Every structure is written in C-alpha cells, then in structure tokens.
Short mmCIF file of C-alpha atoms and ligand atoms in Angstrom, two decimals:
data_model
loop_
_atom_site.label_atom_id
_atom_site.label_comp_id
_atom_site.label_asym_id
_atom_site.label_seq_id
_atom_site.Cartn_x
_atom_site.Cartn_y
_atom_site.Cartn_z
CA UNK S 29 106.40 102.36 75.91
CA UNK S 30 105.79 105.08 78.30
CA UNK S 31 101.80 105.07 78.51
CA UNK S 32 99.79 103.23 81.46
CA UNK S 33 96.45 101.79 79.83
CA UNK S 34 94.17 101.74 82.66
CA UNK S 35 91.08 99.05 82.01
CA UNK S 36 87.84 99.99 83.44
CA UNK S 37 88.66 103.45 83.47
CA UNK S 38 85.12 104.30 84.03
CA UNK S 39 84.74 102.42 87.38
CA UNK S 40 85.16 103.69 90.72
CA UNK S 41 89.02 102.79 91.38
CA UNK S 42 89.92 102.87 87.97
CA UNK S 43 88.49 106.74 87.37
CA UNK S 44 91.06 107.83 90.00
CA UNK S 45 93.87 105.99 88.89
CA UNK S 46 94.29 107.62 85.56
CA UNK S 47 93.20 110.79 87.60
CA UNK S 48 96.17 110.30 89.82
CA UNK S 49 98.49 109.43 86.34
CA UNK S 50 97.11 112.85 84.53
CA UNK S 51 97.62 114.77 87.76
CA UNK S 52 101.80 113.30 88.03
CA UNK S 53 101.75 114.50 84.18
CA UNK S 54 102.05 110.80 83.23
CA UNK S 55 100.75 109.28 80.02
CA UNK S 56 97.94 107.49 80.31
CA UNK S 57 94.40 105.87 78.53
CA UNK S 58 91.71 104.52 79.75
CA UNK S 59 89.03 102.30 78.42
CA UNK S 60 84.98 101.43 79.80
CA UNK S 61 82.92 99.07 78.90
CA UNK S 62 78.99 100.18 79.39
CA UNK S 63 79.02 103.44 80.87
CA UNK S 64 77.30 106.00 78.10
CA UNK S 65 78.78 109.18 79.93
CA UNK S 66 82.38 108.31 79.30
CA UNK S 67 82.71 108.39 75.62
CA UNK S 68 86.24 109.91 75.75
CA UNK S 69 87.08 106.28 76.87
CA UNK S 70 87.47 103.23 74.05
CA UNK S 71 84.68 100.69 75.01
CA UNK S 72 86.59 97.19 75.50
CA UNK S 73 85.61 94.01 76.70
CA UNK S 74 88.10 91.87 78.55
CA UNK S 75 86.01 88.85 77.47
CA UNK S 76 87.07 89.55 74.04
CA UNK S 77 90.50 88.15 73.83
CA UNK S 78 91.14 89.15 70.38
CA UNK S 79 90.30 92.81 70.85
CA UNK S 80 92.11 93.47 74.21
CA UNK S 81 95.42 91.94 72.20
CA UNK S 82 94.59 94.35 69.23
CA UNK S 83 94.79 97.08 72.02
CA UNK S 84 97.67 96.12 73.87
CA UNK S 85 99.79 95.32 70.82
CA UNK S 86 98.20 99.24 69.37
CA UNK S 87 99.05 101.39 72.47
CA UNK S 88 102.10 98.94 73.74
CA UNK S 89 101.96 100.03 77.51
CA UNK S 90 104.43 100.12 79.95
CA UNK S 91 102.19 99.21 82.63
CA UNK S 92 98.65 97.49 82.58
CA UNK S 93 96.62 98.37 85.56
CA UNK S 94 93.22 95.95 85.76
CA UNK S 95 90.93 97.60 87.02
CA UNK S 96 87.81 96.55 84.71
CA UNK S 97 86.19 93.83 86.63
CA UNK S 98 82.59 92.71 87.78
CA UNK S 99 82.82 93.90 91.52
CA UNK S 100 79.50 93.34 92.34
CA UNK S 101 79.56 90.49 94.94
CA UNK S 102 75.99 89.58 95.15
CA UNK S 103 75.84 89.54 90.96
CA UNK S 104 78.49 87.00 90.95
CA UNK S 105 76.72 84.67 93.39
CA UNK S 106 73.85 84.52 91.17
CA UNK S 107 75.59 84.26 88.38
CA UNK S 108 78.99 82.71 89.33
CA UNK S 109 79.53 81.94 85.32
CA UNK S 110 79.36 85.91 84.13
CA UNK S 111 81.62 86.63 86.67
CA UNK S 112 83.93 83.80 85.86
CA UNK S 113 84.04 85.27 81.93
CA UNK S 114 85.02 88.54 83.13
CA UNK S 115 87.33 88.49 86.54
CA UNK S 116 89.18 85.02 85.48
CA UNK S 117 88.93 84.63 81.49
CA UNK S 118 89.44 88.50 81.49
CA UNK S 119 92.29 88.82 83.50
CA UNK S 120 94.07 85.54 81.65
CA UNK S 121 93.00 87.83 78.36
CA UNK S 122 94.67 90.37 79.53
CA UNK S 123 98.06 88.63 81.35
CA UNK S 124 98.25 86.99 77.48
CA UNK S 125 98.38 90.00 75.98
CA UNK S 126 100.91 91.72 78.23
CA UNK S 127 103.07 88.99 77.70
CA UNK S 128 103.30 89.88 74.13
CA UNK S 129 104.56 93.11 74.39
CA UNK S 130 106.24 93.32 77.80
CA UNK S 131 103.49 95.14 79.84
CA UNK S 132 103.40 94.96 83.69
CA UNK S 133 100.34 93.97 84.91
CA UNK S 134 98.86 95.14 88.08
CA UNK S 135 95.75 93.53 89.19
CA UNK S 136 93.38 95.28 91.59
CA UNK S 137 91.88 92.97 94.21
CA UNK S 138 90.46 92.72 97.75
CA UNK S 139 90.27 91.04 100.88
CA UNK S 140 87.41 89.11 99.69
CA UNK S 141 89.89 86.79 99.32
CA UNK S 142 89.85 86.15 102.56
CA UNK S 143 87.70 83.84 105.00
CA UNK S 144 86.73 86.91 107.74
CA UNK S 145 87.45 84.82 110.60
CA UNK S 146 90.84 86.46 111.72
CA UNK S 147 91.32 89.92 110.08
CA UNK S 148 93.20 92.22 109.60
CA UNK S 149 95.21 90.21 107.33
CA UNK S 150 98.59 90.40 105.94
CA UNK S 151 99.99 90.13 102.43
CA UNK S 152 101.52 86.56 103.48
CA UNK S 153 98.18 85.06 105.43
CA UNK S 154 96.47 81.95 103.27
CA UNK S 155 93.87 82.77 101.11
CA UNK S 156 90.50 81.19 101.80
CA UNK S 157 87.56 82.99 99.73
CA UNK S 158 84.15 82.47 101.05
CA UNK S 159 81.46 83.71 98.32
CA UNK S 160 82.28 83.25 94.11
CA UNK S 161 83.86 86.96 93.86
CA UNK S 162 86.62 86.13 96.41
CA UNK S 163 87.04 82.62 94.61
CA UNK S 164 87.33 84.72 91.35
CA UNK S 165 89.45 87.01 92.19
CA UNK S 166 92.09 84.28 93.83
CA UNK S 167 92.02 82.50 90.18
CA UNK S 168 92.57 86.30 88.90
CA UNK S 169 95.86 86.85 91.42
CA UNK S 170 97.12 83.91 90.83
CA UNK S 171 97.33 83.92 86.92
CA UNK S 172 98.64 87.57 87.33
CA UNK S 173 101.67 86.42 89.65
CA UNK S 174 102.29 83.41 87.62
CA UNK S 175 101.78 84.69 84.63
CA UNK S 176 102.37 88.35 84.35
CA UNK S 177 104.93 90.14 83.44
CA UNK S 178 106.22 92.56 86.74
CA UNK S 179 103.36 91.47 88.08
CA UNK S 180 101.64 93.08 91.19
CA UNK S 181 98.44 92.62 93.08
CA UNK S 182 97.48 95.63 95.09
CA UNK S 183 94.80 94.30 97.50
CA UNK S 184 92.24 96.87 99.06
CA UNK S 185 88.75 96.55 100.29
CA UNK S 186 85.36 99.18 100.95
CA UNK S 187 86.96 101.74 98.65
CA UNK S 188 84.74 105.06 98.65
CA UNK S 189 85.10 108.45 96.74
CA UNK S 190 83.49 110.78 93.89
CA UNK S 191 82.59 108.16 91.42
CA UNK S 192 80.09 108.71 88.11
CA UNK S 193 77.59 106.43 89.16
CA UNK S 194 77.58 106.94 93.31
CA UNK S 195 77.18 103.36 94.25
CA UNK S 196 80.18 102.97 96.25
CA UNK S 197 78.90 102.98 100.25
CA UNK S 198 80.26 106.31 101.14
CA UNK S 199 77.83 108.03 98.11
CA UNK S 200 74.56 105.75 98.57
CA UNK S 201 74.62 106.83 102.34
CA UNK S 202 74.96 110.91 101.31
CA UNK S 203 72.45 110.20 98.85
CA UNK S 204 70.02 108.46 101.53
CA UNK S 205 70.38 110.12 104.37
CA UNK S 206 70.42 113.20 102.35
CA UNK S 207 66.54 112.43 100.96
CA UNK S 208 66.19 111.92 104.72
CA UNK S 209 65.90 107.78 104.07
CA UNK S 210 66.61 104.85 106.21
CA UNK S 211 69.47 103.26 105.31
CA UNK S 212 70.33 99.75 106.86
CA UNK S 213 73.93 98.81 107.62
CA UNK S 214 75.63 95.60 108.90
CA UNK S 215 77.11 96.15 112.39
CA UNK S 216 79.51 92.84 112.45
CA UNK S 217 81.34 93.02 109.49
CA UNK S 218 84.65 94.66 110.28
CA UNK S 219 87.04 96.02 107.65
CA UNK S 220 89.64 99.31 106.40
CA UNK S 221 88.09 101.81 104.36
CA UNK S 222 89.97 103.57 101.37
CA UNK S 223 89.85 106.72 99.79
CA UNK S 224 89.82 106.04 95.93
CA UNK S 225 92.13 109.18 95.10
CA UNK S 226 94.88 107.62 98.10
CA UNK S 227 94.46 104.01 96.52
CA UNK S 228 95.11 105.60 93.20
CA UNK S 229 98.20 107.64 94.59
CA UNK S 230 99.71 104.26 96.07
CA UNK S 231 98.88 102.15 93.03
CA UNK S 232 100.89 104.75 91.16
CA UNK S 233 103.12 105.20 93.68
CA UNK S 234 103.77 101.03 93.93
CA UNK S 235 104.28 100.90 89.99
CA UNK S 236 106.56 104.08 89.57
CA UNK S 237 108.55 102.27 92.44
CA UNK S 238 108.93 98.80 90.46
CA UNK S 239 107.16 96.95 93.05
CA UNK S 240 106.19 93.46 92.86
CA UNK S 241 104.16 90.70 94.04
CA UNK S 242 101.20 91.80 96.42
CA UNK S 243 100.90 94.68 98.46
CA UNK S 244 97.99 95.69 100.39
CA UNK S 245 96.78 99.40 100.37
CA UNK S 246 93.66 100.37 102.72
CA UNK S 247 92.60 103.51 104.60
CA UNK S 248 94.45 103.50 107.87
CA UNK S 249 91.73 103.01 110.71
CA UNK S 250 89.43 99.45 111.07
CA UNK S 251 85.97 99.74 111.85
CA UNK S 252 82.04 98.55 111.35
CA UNK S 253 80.48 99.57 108.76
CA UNK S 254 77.93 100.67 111.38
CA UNK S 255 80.94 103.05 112.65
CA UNK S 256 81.79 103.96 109.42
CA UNK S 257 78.49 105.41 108.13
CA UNK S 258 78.24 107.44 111.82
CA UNK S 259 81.63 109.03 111.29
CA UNK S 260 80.38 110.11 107.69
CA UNK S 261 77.81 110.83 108.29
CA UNK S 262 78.95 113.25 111.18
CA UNK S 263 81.52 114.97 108.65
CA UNK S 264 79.09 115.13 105.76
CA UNK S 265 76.16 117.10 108.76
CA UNK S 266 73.81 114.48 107.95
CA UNK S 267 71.09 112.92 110.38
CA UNK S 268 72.86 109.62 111.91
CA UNK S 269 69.22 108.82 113.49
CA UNK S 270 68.22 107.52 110.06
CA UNK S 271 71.58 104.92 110.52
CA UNK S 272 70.06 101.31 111.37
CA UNK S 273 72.58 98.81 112.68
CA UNK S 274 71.92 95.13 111.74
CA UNK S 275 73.33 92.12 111.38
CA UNK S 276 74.78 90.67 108.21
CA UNK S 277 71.99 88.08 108.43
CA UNK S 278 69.29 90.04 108.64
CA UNK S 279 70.01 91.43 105.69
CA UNK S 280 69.67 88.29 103.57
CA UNK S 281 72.11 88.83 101.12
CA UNK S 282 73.59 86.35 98.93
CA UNK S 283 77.14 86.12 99.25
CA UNK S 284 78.88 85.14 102.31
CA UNK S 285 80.83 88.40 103.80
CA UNK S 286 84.07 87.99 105.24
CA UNK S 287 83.46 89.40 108.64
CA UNK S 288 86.44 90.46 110.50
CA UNK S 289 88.43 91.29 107.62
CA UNK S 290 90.19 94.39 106.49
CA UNK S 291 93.76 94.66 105.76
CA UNK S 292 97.28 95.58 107.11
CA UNK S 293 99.32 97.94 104.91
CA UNK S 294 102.50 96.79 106.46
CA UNK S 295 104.63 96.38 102.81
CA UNK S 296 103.01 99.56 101.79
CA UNK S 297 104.06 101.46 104.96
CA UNK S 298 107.42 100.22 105.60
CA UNK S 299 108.86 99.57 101.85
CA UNK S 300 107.12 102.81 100.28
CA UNK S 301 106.60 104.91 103.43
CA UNK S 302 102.85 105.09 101.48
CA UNK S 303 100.04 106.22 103.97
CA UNK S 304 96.70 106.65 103.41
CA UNK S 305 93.97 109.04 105.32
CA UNK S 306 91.33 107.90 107.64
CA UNK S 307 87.50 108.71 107.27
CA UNK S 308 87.28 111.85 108.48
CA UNK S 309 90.00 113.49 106.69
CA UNK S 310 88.92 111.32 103.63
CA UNK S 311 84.92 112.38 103.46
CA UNK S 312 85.66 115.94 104.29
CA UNK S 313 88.03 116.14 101.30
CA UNK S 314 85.35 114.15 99.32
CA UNK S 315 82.60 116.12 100.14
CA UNK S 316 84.81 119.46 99.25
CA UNK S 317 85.73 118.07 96.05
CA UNK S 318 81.56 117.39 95.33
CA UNK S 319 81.00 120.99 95.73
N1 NAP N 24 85.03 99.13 95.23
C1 NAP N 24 85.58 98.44 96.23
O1 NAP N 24 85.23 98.63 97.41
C2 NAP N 24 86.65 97.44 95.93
C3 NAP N 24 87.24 96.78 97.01
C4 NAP N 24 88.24 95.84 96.77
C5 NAP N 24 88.63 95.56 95.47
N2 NAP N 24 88.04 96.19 94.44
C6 NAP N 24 88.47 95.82 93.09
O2 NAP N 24 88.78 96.99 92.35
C7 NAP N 24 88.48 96.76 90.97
C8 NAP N 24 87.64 97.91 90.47
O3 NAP N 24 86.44 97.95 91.24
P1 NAP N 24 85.49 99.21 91.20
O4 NAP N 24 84.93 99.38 92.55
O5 NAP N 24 86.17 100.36 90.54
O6 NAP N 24 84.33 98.64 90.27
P2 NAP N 24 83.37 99.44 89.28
O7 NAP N 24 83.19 100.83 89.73
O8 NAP N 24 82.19 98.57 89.11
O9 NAP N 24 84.20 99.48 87.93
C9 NAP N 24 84.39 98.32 87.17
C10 NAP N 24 85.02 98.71 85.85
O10 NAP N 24 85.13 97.53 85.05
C11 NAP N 24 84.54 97.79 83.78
N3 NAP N 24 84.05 96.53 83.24
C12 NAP N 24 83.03 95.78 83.69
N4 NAP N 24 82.88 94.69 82.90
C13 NAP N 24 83.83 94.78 81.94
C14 NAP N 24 84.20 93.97 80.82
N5 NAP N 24 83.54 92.85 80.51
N6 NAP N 24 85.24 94.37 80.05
C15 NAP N 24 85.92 95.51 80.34
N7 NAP N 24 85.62 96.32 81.36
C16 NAP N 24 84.59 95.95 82.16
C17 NAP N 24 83.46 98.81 84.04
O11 NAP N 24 83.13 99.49 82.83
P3 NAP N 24 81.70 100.27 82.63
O12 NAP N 24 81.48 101.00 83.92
O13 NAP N 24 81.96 101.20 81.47
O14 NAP N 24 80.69 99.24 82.36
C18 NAP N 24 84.16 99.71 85.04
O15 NAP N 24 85.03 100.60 84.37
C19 NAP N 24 87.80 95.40 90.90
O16 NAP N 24 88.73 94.44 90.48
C20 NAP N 24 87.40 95.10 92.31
O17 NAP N 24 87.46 93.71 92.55
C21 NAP N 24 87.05 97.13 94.64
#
C-alpha cells in the first residue's frame, strides 16, 4: 500500500502530479478517461461505481488523488446534470471506495467555490459558489472531508503549464498570439495563477507530510487576467498589441465568474514552508520545457 493512483491522469493538473510522484521516485498510476494519446493510462470512469471499486480494491493505494473531474465551467452550466454525475456522484464513487481499503483521498478543487466579492480568500472564509461548477465542487469537498479517509482538499485556481491538449489559458494565448490572433481577455476578474508542476510539488508535498483538511496552493502574485496575459506574453516575446481587455460581460459567457477571487496560501506557507513561483519565473520555465 505504497502506490498513489492518480485519477484523471491525463488532465492538466493531474499529468503533473504523477510527473512530480515519478520524478520523487514514488510509485504511482494513473488513469484517463477520453484522451486517445494516453494509452499507457487505464481508461476509468468515476461515474462507474462498480469499476472505480474494482480498481481501488486491485491496486489498494495509499493515497487517492482526484483529479479526474469535468472542469469546464461553462459545460456544467449548460449541462448542470453531466457535471453533477461526474464532480459529485464521482467523487462519492470514489470516497466509497477508499473507504474500503483505507486510501486517503485528496480532492483537487478551486476557488470557484467562492462568491468573488471579497478575495483573496482563506482556507476558513464561507463558501458561497456562484455558477453549477463551484456548487459542484462544494458537494465534492464536503463528501471528501466527511467522508474520506485522511482526507484533504487542496484548493487552487487558473492553473497553467505544458498540458497534452493546450487549453489551459497560459497555452491558448501562445497559441493565439503566436498565429498573430486576437485574443480577448476579461480585465475585472482578479485571481492567483499556478504553475501545474509547483501545484503538483505541493500536492505531493501536502500528502507526504500527512496533511489534512483544506489547504490552499496558488502561484504567489494576484492579478487580472488582463495583467496576466501581458506578463506572458512579455516572457514568451509575443505581440501584447493583439491582447484585448474586456469586461466579463462583454464576453457573454455562461457561468457567473467569481470576480475578485484568488487565494491565500497561508496553511501552505506557514505549516509546509511550500512556495510557489510567480508568472514570470513560471512561463519562462514553461516555455523552456516546450522547447
Ligand atoms: N485548471 C484549472 O485552472 C483548475 C483550477 C482550479 C481547480 N481545478 C481542479 O483541478 C482538477 C483537474 O482539473 P484540470 O484542469 O486538470 O482538468 P482537465 O485537464 O480537464 O482534466 C480532467 C481529467 O479528468 C478526466 N475525466 C473527465 N471525466 C472523467 C470521468 N467521467 N471519469 C474519469 N475521469 C474523467 C479527464 O480524462 P480525459 O482527458 O482522458 O478525458 C482528465 O484526465 C479539477 O477537479 C478541477 O476542478 C482546476
């Protein structure tokens, strides 16, 4: 009962955790669920109760880390159901079935959980989730911390890195500005961006140190995303002309956006002494690490 079983090991976050467990020498496996390119990675759906018990009971982990997930905010506006089946009868899937053998759970969230009026928030501040992802991911939290066994909720929020299907913000604005595209980008919604491969160090970092409950792990600097994509952009030597600031209305999405949000690292800091880089530092080592 040494191995971590990372779920949704083909996702942004979850790619860099098992990265980060390989790279510490650490036993580890991984599953996806659609994503053709991974095949080294068992396809499992957290839906399916049945099968995620016949693989927790098979590979009996020390630690589960839930990182499978529909993350897509606007998709689970429109379709608030889907998104139920996966981030809240998933996760309960998965809490049952680490309660059968022992495993610590450790659920990845966000500060989506949030209401945006008052950020940067704390681990303690109440949650008050404005759109159907931040609902779904409070049900998810709370049936991991009630539930779980050692359970622990790392928090985080606008995570960016090298990722197999470049939709996280960071890649979509190399990839646009790159083709020499517009890109529009929301100058009033405030947050803490986070370099996957430092969320992946502290989330192995938290679990190696038996911590508990919820932590929050972010990037260390707040900003716009208007900011954000200039000081990228800057690193990556791309044109910030083709940056267009605009409101989070104009933009007509969906879901509600928490707008001064972002979180404080305080537990993270002070209990683990666990820092993580700011943008600069972060897309200069991503854009190294591309090639
Ligand atoms: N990205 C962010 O900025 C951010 C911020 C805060 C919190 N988070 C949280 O971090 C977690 C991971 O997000 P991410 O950005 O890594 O998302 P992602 O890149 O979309 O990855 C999601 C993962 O979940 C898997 N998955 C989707 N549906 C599944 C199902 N029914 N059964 C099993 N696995 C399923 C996907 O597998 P396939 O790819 O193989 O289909 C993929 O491996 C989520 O809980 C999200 O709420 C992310």
């Amino acid at each position: 009962m040494t191995t971590t079983l990372v779920l949704g090991a083909s996702g942004l976050v979850g790619s860099h955790v098992i990265a980060a467990l390989r790279d510490l020498g650490l036993e580890a496996m991984g599953t996806r669920f659609s994503m053709d390119g991974a095949r080294d990675l068992p396809r499992l759906d957290v839906r399916d109760g049945a099968s995620v018990a016949a693989m927790v009971a098979r590979v009996r982990p020390a630690t589960i880390v839930l990182a499978a997930a529909t993350a897509d905010v606007e998709a689970c506006e429109t379709e608030p159901a889907a998104s139920y089946d996966v981030n809240v009868r998933g996760t309960a899937n998965v809490v049952a079935a680490a309660r059968q053998c022992g495993a610590g759970v450790v659920l990845v969230s966000t500060d989506y959980v949030f209401d945006g009026q008052a950020g940067p928030y704390r681990e303690n501040d109440t949650v008050r989730p404005i759109s159907t992802y931040g609902l779904h991911k409070v049900f998810a939290e709370l049936q991991v911390i009630a539930h779980a066994p050692n359970p622990l909720v790392v928090r985080t929020t606008v995570v960016f890195g090298r990722e197999a299907r470049g939709k996280n913000f960071i890649a979509r604005l190399f990839s646009e500005l790159e083709a020499g595209r517009c890109i529009k980008v929301p100058i009033d919604q405030v947050g803490t961006p986070t370099y996957a491969p430092d969320l992946a160090q502290a989330i192995v970092a938290l679990v190696r140190a038996g911590a508990g409950g919820v932590v929050h792990a972010v990037g260390n600097e707040r900003m716009t995303r208007l900011e954000l994509a200039q000081r990228a952009a800057q690193v990556l030597g791309l044109d910030c002309s083709l940056i267009e600031g605009v409101t989070t209305e104009m933009l007509g999405q969906r879901a509600a956006r928490p707008l001064s949000a972002g979180l404080v690292t305080s537990r993270a800091v002070a209990e683990l002494g666990i820092e993580m880089r700011g943008v600069e530092a972060a897309v200069a080592d991503m854009s190294w690490s591309t090639g």
